[in-house]
XYZ file of C-alpha atoms in Angstrom:
268
model
C 126.524 96.922 112.058
C 129.305 98.997 113.673
C 128.547 102.983 112.615
C 130.908 105.104 111.602
C 132.321 105.774 115.162
C 132.723 101.790 115.587
C 129.962 101.764 119.091
C 127.478 99.148 117.750
C 124.351 99.980 116.436
C 121.373 97.896 118.487
C 118.484 98.800 115.502
C 119.091 96.779 112.323
C 117.437 97.140 109.263
C 113.953 96.578 107.604
C 113.068 94.703 110.741
C 113.559 97.901 113.190
C 111.769 99.776 110.952
C 108.529 97.802 110.959
C 108.519 96.841 114.352
C 109.467 100.539 116.141
C 105.639 101.412 114.971
C 104.327 98.607 117.475
C 103.849 101.007 120.582
C 102.015 99.571 123.671
C 102.952 98.479 127.102
C 104.714 95.249 126.748
C 106.349 97.180 123.674
C 107.963 99.760 126.207
C 108.807 97.707 129.241
C 110.423 95.573 126.742
C 112.605 98.427 125.507
C 113.407 99.673 128.527
C 114.550 96.739 130.064
C 116.700 95.772 127.304
C 117.945 99.473 126.658
C 117.852 100.880 129.978
C 116.874 104.435 129.557
C 114.088 106.768 128.448
C 116.353 108.287 126.123
C 117.590 104.763 124.980
C 113.886 104.259 124.053
C 112.541 107.710 122.569
C 116.409 107.451 119.773
C 114.170 104.323 119.272
C 110.681 105.204 118.447
C 112.518 108.394 116.668
C 110.646 110.662 119.251
C 111.224 113.181 121.537
C 112.191 112.656 125.102
C 108.744 114.326 126.915
C 106.703 112.035 124.364
C 108.525 109.363 125.434
C 107.954 110.474 129.040
C 104.458 111.084 128.072
C 104.326 107.541 126.881
C 105.666 105.726 130.023
C 103.162 107.700 131.996
C 100.130 106.464 129.737
C 101.341 102.843 129.756
C 101.727 103.280 133.290
C 105.703 101.850 132.813
C 107.999 102.966 135.978
C 111.087 104.425 135.186
C 113.898 106.093 137.128
C 116.685 108.161 135.946
C 119.118 110.207 138.413
C 119.883 112.595 135.513
C 118.381 115.519 133.884
C 117.055 115.789 130.548
C 120.097 117.209 129.053
C 122.358 114.517 130.413
C 120.895 111.983 129.653
C 120.104 112.823 125.972
C 123.966 113.651 125.860
C 124.824 109.911 127.483
C 122.549 108.692 124.534
C 124.727 107.861 121.273
C 123.570 109.148 118.162
C 121.995 106.736 115.589
C 123.825 105.880 112.855
C 121.407 107.245 110.587
C 120.838 110.362 113.105
C 124.559 110.746 111.967
C 123.474 110.049 108.451
C 121.546 113.104 108.163
C 123.643 115.259 109.740
C 126.798 114.738 108.002
C 123.894 115.262 104.948
C 123.108 118.639 106.573
C 126.651 119.655 106.579
C 127.349 118.639 103.041
C 124.192 121.249 102.089
C 122.772 124.079 104.240
C 123.147 122.841 108.035
C 126.628 124.264 109.996
C 127.723 123.071 113.934
C 128.616 125.519 115.983
C 130.530 124.062 119.503
C 128.349 125.062 122.318
C 130.769 124.699 125.215
C 134.672 125.854 126.048
C 136.068 122.585 126.436
C 134.963 121.416 123.222
C 133.519 118.992 123.931
C 130.073 119.381 122.528
C 128.354 120.492 119.754
C 124.887 121.144 117.916
C 124.032 121.105 114.164
C 121.909 124.258 113.447
C 120.123 124.030 109.918
C 117.996 127.291 108.418
C 115.584 127.279 105.294
C 112.650 129.773 104.179
C 109.487 129.558 104.226
C 108.952 127.622 101.254
C 111.279 124.127 102.594
C 109.627 124.620 106.097
C 107.244 120.908 105.651
C 111.141 119.831 104.717
C 112.091 121.189 107.925
C 110.145 120.310 109.917
C 110.557 116.578 108.538
C 114.072 116.089 108.866
C 114.205 118.372 113.041
C 111.600 114.863 113.694
C 114.341 112.226 111.693
C 116.624 113.803 114.976
C 114.266 113.497 117.532
C 115.163 112.874 120.878
C 118.281 115.029 119.260
C 115.588 118.073 118.277
C 114.174 121.081 119.159
C 111.411 122.366 117.124
C 111.361 124.682 114.361
C 111.563 128.339 114.944
C 110.909 131.294 112.820
C 114.481 133.448 111.736
C 113.312 136.402 109.796
C 109.916 137.718 108.835
C 109.757 138.152 105.532
C 110.435 142.182 104.572
C 111.796 144.548 101.996
C 115.141 145.181 102.535
C 118.277 146.753 100.892
C 121.031 144.465 99.393
C 124.337 146.196 97.973
C 122.092 149.689 97.015
C 119.054 146.961 95.472
C 115.329 147.066 96.968
C 115.012 142.715 97.152
C 111.897 140.823 99.197
C 112.905 138.340 101.724
C 111.135 135.275 102.513
C 110.725 134.541 105.719
C 113.244 131.704 106.867
C 112.573 129.398 109.308
C 115.663 127.268 111.726
C 115.557 124.207 114.059
C 118.505 122.923 116.323
C 119.430 119.460 118.029
C 120.933 119.824 121.284
C 125.046 120.350 122.522
C 126.137 116.748 122.271
C 129.348 114.774 121.956
C 128.921 112.955 118.950
C 128.332 116.455 117.358
C 131.555 117.342 118.419
C 133.121 113.864 116.873
C 131.784 115.250 113.536
C 132.472 118.556 113.594
C 136.051 117.028 113.898
C 136.217 115.032 110.892
C 134.665 117.972 108.682
C 135.592 121.468 109.892
C 139.305 122.776 109.919
C 141.031 124.382 112.227
C 139.624 128.292 110.883
C 135.489 126.719 111.646
C 135.505 126.056 107.708
C 134.386 123.043 106.414
C 137.098 120.709 104.504
C 136.134 118.058 102.296
C 138.057 114.992 102.088
C 139.718 111.628 101.110
C 138.897 110.651 104.665
C 135.949 112.187 105.938
C 133.479 111.679 102.078
C 134.248 107.794 102.612
C 130.890 108.446 105.391
C 128.459 108.892 103.018
C 125.391 106.947 102.236
C 121.907 107.126 100.552
C 120.695 108.697 103.739
C 123.105 111.753 104.023
C 123.144 111.233 99.981
C 118.953 112.347 100.038
C 119.910 115.385 102.442
C 122.433 116.756 100.613
C 120.295 116.997 97.642
C 117.078 118.197 98.852
C 119.709 120.861 100.446
C 121.264 122.020 97.259
C 120.280 119.994 94.700
C 118.198 121.002 91.525
C 116.539 118.645 88.831
C 116.685 120.851 85.355
C 115.297 119.704 81.939
C 117.495 120.985 78.752
C 115.318 122.763 76.461
C 117.671 121.560 73.683
C 117.126 117.979 73.534
C 114.708 117.127 77.027
C 117.636 115.217 79.050
C 117.387 115.604 82.115
C 120.733 117.048 84.410
C 121.063 117.624 88.216
C 123.248 120.257 89.270
C 124.818 120.489 92.731
C 125.952 124.054 94.657
C 128.937 122.770 95.321
C 130.149 126.584 95.202
C 131.222 126.737 99.377
C 133.797 123.991 98.191
C 137.358 124.177 96.095
C 137.678 122.456 92.799
C 139.723 119.675 94.485
C 137.125 119.309 96.840
C 134.912 118.854 93.940
C 136.654 116.112 92.032
C 136.573 113.816 95.523
C 133.073 114.554 95.402
C 132.544 113.269 92.414
C 134.624 110.735 93.605
C 132.098 109.342 95.922
C 129.267 110.534 93.930
C 129.861 108.296 91.493
C 129.706 104.982 93.976
C 126.089 105.864 94.260
C 125.762 107.569 90.453
C 126.676 106.107 86.877
C 126.020 108.621 84.328
C 128.125 110.903 84.087
C 129.507 113.100 86.233
C 131.219 116.509 85.757
C 132.749 120.192 87.250
C 132.004 123.767 85.958
C 133.330 126.948 87.149
C 130.278 129.625 87.086
C 129.885 131.226 83.568
C 129.633 135.142 85.877
C 133.244 136.773 85.293
C 133.507 138.157 88.602
C 132.440 134.301 90.283
C 135.577 131.922 91.105
C 133.453 129.350 92.734
C 132.209 125.478 91.375
C 129.115 123.599 91.107
C 128.809 119.983 90.118
C 126.433 118.842 87.327
C 124.868 115.199 87.027
C 123.699 113.792 83.589
C 121.976 110.728 82.014
C 118.536 110.940 82.198
C 117.879 106.752 82.323
C 121.135 107.499 85.591
C 118.585 110.555 86.618
C 115.491 108.578 86.573
C 117.024 105.492 88.374
Protein backbone atom coordinates (compact mmCIF):
# COMPACT_ATOMS: atom_id res chain seq x y z
CA UNK A 1 0.00 0.00 0.00
CA UNK A 2 1.12 3.57 -0.51
CA UNK A 3 1.75 5.71 2.53
CA UNK A 4 0.97 9.39 2.83
CA UNK A 5 4.01 10.58 0.90
CA UNK A 6 3.43 8.28 -2.06
CA UNK A 7 6.14 5.73 -1.31
CA UNK A 8 5.44 2.03 -1.40
CA UNK A 9 5.22 0.53 2.08
CA UNK A 10 6.55 -3.03 2.02
CA UNK A 11 5.02 -4.04 5.34
CA UNK A 12 1.45 -5.27 5.24
CA UNK A 13 -1.18 -5.62 7.94
CA UNK A 14 -1.60 -8.35 10.53
CA UNK A 15 0.53 -10.88 8.68
CA UNK A 16 3.46 -8.46 8.89
CA UNK A 17 2.96 -7.92 12.62
CA UNK A 18 2.87 -11.66 13.29
CA UNK A 19 5.81 -12.40 11.02
CA UNK A 20 8.07 -9.75 12.55
CA UNK A 21 7.98 -11.61 15.88
CA UNK A 22 10.03 -14.44 14.32
CA UNK A 23 13.76 -13.78 14.66
CA UNK A 24 16.28 -16.37 13.59
CA UNK A 25 19.23 -16.56 11.23
CA UNK A 26 17.19 -17.55 8.17
CA UNK A 27 14.69 -14.71 8.74
CA UNK A 28 17.41 -12.09 9.18
CA UNK A 29 19.30 -13.32 6.12
CA UNK A 30 16.13 -13.26 4.01
CA UNK A 31 15.15 -9.79 5.16
CA UNK A 32 18.66 -8.45 4.60
CA UNK A 33 18.59 -9.82 1.04
CA UNK A 34 15.13 -8.34 0.39
CA UNK A 35 15.51 -4.97 2.13
CA UNK A 36 19.17 -4.29 1.47
CA UNK A 37 20.39 -2.56 4.63
CA UNK A 38 20.68 -3.17 8.36
CA UNK A 39 18.59 -0.04 8.99
CA UNK A 40 15.71 -1.40 6.89
CA UNK A 41 15.78 -4.68 8.82
CA UNK A 42 15.83 -2.71 12.09
CA UNK A 43 12.77 -0.78 10.90
CA UNK A 44 11.03 -4.04 10.04
CA UNK A 45 11.51 -5.43 13.55
CA UNK A 46 10.99 -2.07 15.27
CA UNK A 47 14.34 -2.36 17.04
CA UNK A 48 17.25 0.01 17.47
CA UNK A 49 20.09 -0.04 14.97
CA UNK A 50 22.56 -1.25 17.61
CA UNK A 51 20.23 -4.09 18.62
CA UNK A 52 20.02 -5.12 14.99
CA UNK A 53 23.83 -5.16 14.66
CA UNK A 54 23.94 -7.38 17.75
CA UNK A 55 21.43 -9.78 16.19
CA UNK A 56 23.39 -9.93 12.93
CA UNK A 57 26.58 -10.80 14.82
CA UNK A 58 24.77 -13.19 17.18
CA UNK A 59 23.38 -15.27 14.30
CA UNK A 60 26.53 -14.92 12.20
CA UNK A 61 24.83 -13.06 9.36
CA UNK A 62 27.43 -11.13 7.31
CA UNK A 63 26.58 -7.52 6.45
CA UNK A 64 28.27 -4.65 4.68
CA UNK A 65 27.72 -0.95 5.21
CA UNK A 66 29.73 1.94 3.79
CA UNK A 67 27.70 4.56 5.68
CA UNK A 68 27.65 5.81 9.25
CA UNK A 69 24.78 4.86 11.53
CA UNK A 70 22.86 8.12 11.15
CA UNK A 71 23.43 8.42 7.41
CA UNK A 72 22.01 4.95 6.87
CA UNK A 73 19.01 5.71 9.08
CA UNK A 74 18.36 9.00 7.28
CA UNK A 75 18.40 7.13 3.99
CA UNK A 76 15.77 4.73 5.38
CA UNK A 77 12.20 6.02 4.99
CA UNK A 78 9.92 6.06 8.00
CA UNK A 79 7.23 3.39 8.02
CA UNK A 80 3.62 4.49 7.69
CA UNK A 81 3.12 3.38 11.31
CA UNK A 82 5.91 5.68 12.55
CA UNK A 83 4.55 8.59 10.49
CA UNK A 84 1.10 8.06 12.04
CA UNK A 85 2.55 8.12 15.56
CA UNK A 86 4.40 11.35 14.81
CA UNK A 87 1.24 12.99 13.44
CA UNK A 88 -0.73 11.94 16.53
CA UNK A 89 2.01 13.36 18.72
CA UNK A 90 1.94 16.66 16.83
CA UNK A 91 -1.78 16.92 17.50
CA UNK A 92 -1.00 16.24 21.15
CA UNK A 93 2.07 17.06 23.23
CA UNK A 94 4.90 16.49 20.76
CA UNK A 95 6.59 19.07 18.59
CA UNK A 96 8.94 19.02 15.63
CA UNK A 97 12.06 21.13 15.44
CA UNK A 98 14.44 21.73 12.57
CA UNK A 99 17.99 20.51 13.14
CA UNK A 100 19.96 21.88 10.22
CA UNK A 101 20.37 25.17 8.37
CA UNK A 102 19.50 23.45 5.11
CA UNK A 103 15.93 22.74 6.30
CA UNK A 104 16.30 19.16 5.07
CA UNK A 105 16.06 17.36 8.43
CA UNK A 106 13.87 17.68 11.51
CA UNK A 107 13.23 15.67 14.67
CA UNK A 108 10.27 14.94 16.92
CA UNK A 109 10.57 15.88 20.60
CA UNK A 110 8.15 14.49 23.21
CA UNK A 111 8.07 15.05 26.97
CA UNK A 112 5.74 13.88 29.74
CA UNK A 113 5.60 13.91 33.52
CA UNK A 114 6.87 10.97 35.55
CA UNK A 115 3.39 9.42 35.84
CA UNK A 116 3.36 9.09 32.05
CA UNK A 117 6.87 7.63 31.85
CA UNK A 118 5.70 4.09 30.86
CA UNK A 119 3.67 5.59 28.02
CA UNK A 120 6.61 7.76 26.94
CA UNK A 121 8.91 4.74 26.87
CA UNK A 122 6.32 2.78 24.90
CA UNK A 123 6.09 5.53 22.27
CA UNK A 124 9.87 5.73 22.10
CA UNK A 125 10.01 1.98 21.45
CA UNK A 126 7.35 2.22 18.73
CA UNK A 127 9.52 4.69 16.82
CA UNK A 128 12.62 2.47 16.75
CA UNK A 129 15.09 2.57 15.07
CA UNK A 130 14.51 6.31 14.56
CA UNK A 131 14.16 7.23 18.25
CA UNK A 132 16.84 7.67 20.91
CA UNK A 133 16.29 6.91 24.62
CA UNK A 134 14.12 8.51 27.31
CA UNK A 135 15.98 10.90 29.60
CA UNK A 136 15.06 13.12 32.57
CA UNK A 137 14.29 16.70 31.57
CA UNK A 138 13.50 18.31 34.94
CA UNK A 139 13.63 16.95 38.47
CA UNK A 140 10.71 17.34 40.90
CA UNK A 141 10.99 20.51 42.92
CA UNK A 142 9.09 23.44 44.39
CA UNK A 143 9.23 26.67 42.39
CA UNK A 144 7.40 29.95 42.10
CA UNK A 145 4.81 30.38 39.35
CA UNK A 146 3.27 33.87 39.20
CA UNK A 147 4.37 34.53 42.75
CA UNK A 148 2.93 31.30 44.18
CA UNK A 149 4.77 28.19 45.32
CA UNK A 150 3.93 25.11 43.25
CA UNK A 151 5.05 21.49 43.30
CA UNK A 152 6.45 20.58 39.89
CA UNK A 153 6.71 16.92 38.93
CA UNK A 154 9.75 15.40 37.28
CA UNK A 155 9.50 15.27 33.49
CA UNK A 156 11.13 13.01 30.93
CA UNK A 157 11.64 13.26 27.19
CA UNK A 158 12.93 11.54 24.09
CA UNK A 159 13.81 12.67 20.58
CA UNK A 160 13.99 11.01 17.24
CA UNK A 161 17.04 11.37 15.06
CA UNK A 162 16.90 14.23 12.57
CA UNK A 163 15.32 12.87 9.41
CA UNK A 164 14.14 14.27 6.05
CA UNK A 165 10.75 12.48 6.31
CA UNK A 166 10.04 14.27 9.59
CA UNK A 167 10.93 17.57 7.89
CA UNK A 168 8.26 16.79 5.27
CA UNK A 169 5.67 16.18 7.99
CA UNK A 170 6.67 19.47 9.58
CA UNK A 171 5.99 21.43 6.39
CA UNK A 172 2.44 20.06 6.43
CA UNK A 173 1.62 20.79 10.08
CA UNK A 174 3.52 24.02 10.83
CA UNK A 175 3.21 27.49 9.35
CA UNK A 176 5.96 29.99 8.60
CA UNK A 177 5.85 31.22 12.21
CA UNK A 178 6.73 27.72 13.47
CA UNK A 179 3.21 27.28 14.87
CA UNK A 180 1.16 24.08 14.52
CA UNK A 181 -1.81 24.46 12.19
CA UNK A 182 -4.76 22.25 11.27
CA UNK A 183 -6.05 22.37 7.71
CA UNK A 184 -8.45 20.30 5.68
CA UNK A 185 -5.41 19.17 3.72
CA UNK A 186 -3.23 17.86 6.54
CA UNK A 187 -5.95 16.43 8.81
CA UNK A 188 -6.84 13.85 6.15
CA UNK A 189 -3.77 11.92 7.35
CA UNK A 190 -5.46 11.24 10.70
CA UNK A 191 -5.92 7.48 11.11
CA UNK A 192 -6.58 5.08 13.99
CA UNK A 193 -2.92 5.03 15.07
CA UNK A 194 -2.54 8.81 15.15
CA UNK A 195 -5.95 9.08 16.84
CA UNK A 196 -4.71 6.72 19.56
CA UNK A 197 -1.62 8.84 20.25
CA UNK A 198 -3.62 12.07 20.16
CA UNK A 199 -6.11 10.71 22.71
CA UNK A 200 -3.38 9.33 25.00
CA UNK A 201 -1.68 12.75 24.93
CA UNK A 202 -4.65 15.09 25.25
CA UNK A 203 -7.78 13.04 25.95
CA UNK A 204 -9.48 12.53 29.31
CA UNK A 205 -12.46 10.33 30.20
CA UNK A 206 -15.14 11.66 32.57
CA UNK A 207 -18.39 10.54 34.20
CA UNK A 208 -21.23 13.04 34.41
CA UNK A 209 -22.29 12.97 38.07
CA UNK A 210 -25.83 13.99 37.14
CA UNK A 211 -26.69 10.97 35.01
CA UNK A 212 -23.65 8.68 35.05
CA UNK A 213 -23.00 9.14 31.32
CA UNK A 214 -19.51 9.15 29.90
CA UNK A 215 -17.88 11.96 27.95
CA UNK A 216 -14.38 12.67 26.66
CA UNK A 217 -12.56 15.99 26.66
CA UNK A 218 -9.81 16.65 24.11
CA UNK A 219 -7.41 19.44 25.14
CA UNK A 220 -7.26 21.21 21.78
CA UNK A 221 -6.55 24.57 23.43
CA UNK A 222 -3.69 25.43 21.11
CA UNK A 223 -5.90 25.54 18.02
CA UNK A 224 -8.28 28.25 16.83
CA UNK A 225 -12.06 27.93 16.66
CA UNK A 226 -11.89 27.35 12.91
CA UNK A 227 -9.33 24.61 13.45
CA UNK A 228 -11.58 23.03 16.10
CA UNK A 229 -14.30 22.67 13.47
CA UNK A 230 -11.88 20.90 11.12
CA UNK A 231 -10.86 18.56 13.94
CA UNK A 232 -14.51 17.79 14.72
CA UNK A 233 -15.13 16.90 11.08
CA UNK A 234 -12.10 14.58 11.14
CA UNK A 235 -13.17 12.94 14.42
CA UNK A 236 -16.66 12.28 13.07
CA UNK A 237 -15.15 9.74 10.66
CA UNK A 238 -14.12 7.60 13.66
CA UNK A 239 -16.71 8.50 16.32
CA UNK A 240 -20.46 8.22 15.77
CA UNK A 241 -21.56 10.11 18.90
CA UNK A 242 -21.98 13.85 19.35
CA UNK A 243 -18.92 16.11 19.09
CA UNK A 244 -18.92 19.77 20.14
CA UNK A 245 -16.41 22.51 20.82
CA UNK A 246 -16.60 24.79 23.85
CA UNK A 247 -14.82 27.91 24.98
CA UNK A 248 -13.32 27.70 28.47
CA UNK A 249 -15.55 29.20 31.15
CA UNK A 250 -12.75 31.18 32.80
CA UNK A 251 -13.23 34.83 31.89
CA UNK A 252 -9.50 35.30 31.28
CA UNK A 253 -9.35 32.46 28.74
CA UNK A 254 -10.35 32.57 25.10
CA UNK A 255 -9.23 29.11 24.01
CA UNK A 256 -11.40 26.13 23.07
CA UNK A 257 -11.59 22.40 23.68
CA UNK A 258 -13.55 19.52 22.14
CA UNK A 259 -15.98 17.23 23.95
CA UNK A 260 -17.32 13.88 22.75
CA UNK A 261 -20.69 12.61 24.01
CA UNK A 262 -22.47 9.25 23.83
CA UNK A 263 -21.68 6.53 26.37
CA UNK A 264 -22.24 3.58 24.01
CA UNK A 265 -20.07 5.16 21.32
CA UNK A 266 -17.31 5.98 23.81
CA UNK A 267 -17.32 2.41 25.12
CA UNK A 268 -17.14 1.12 21.55
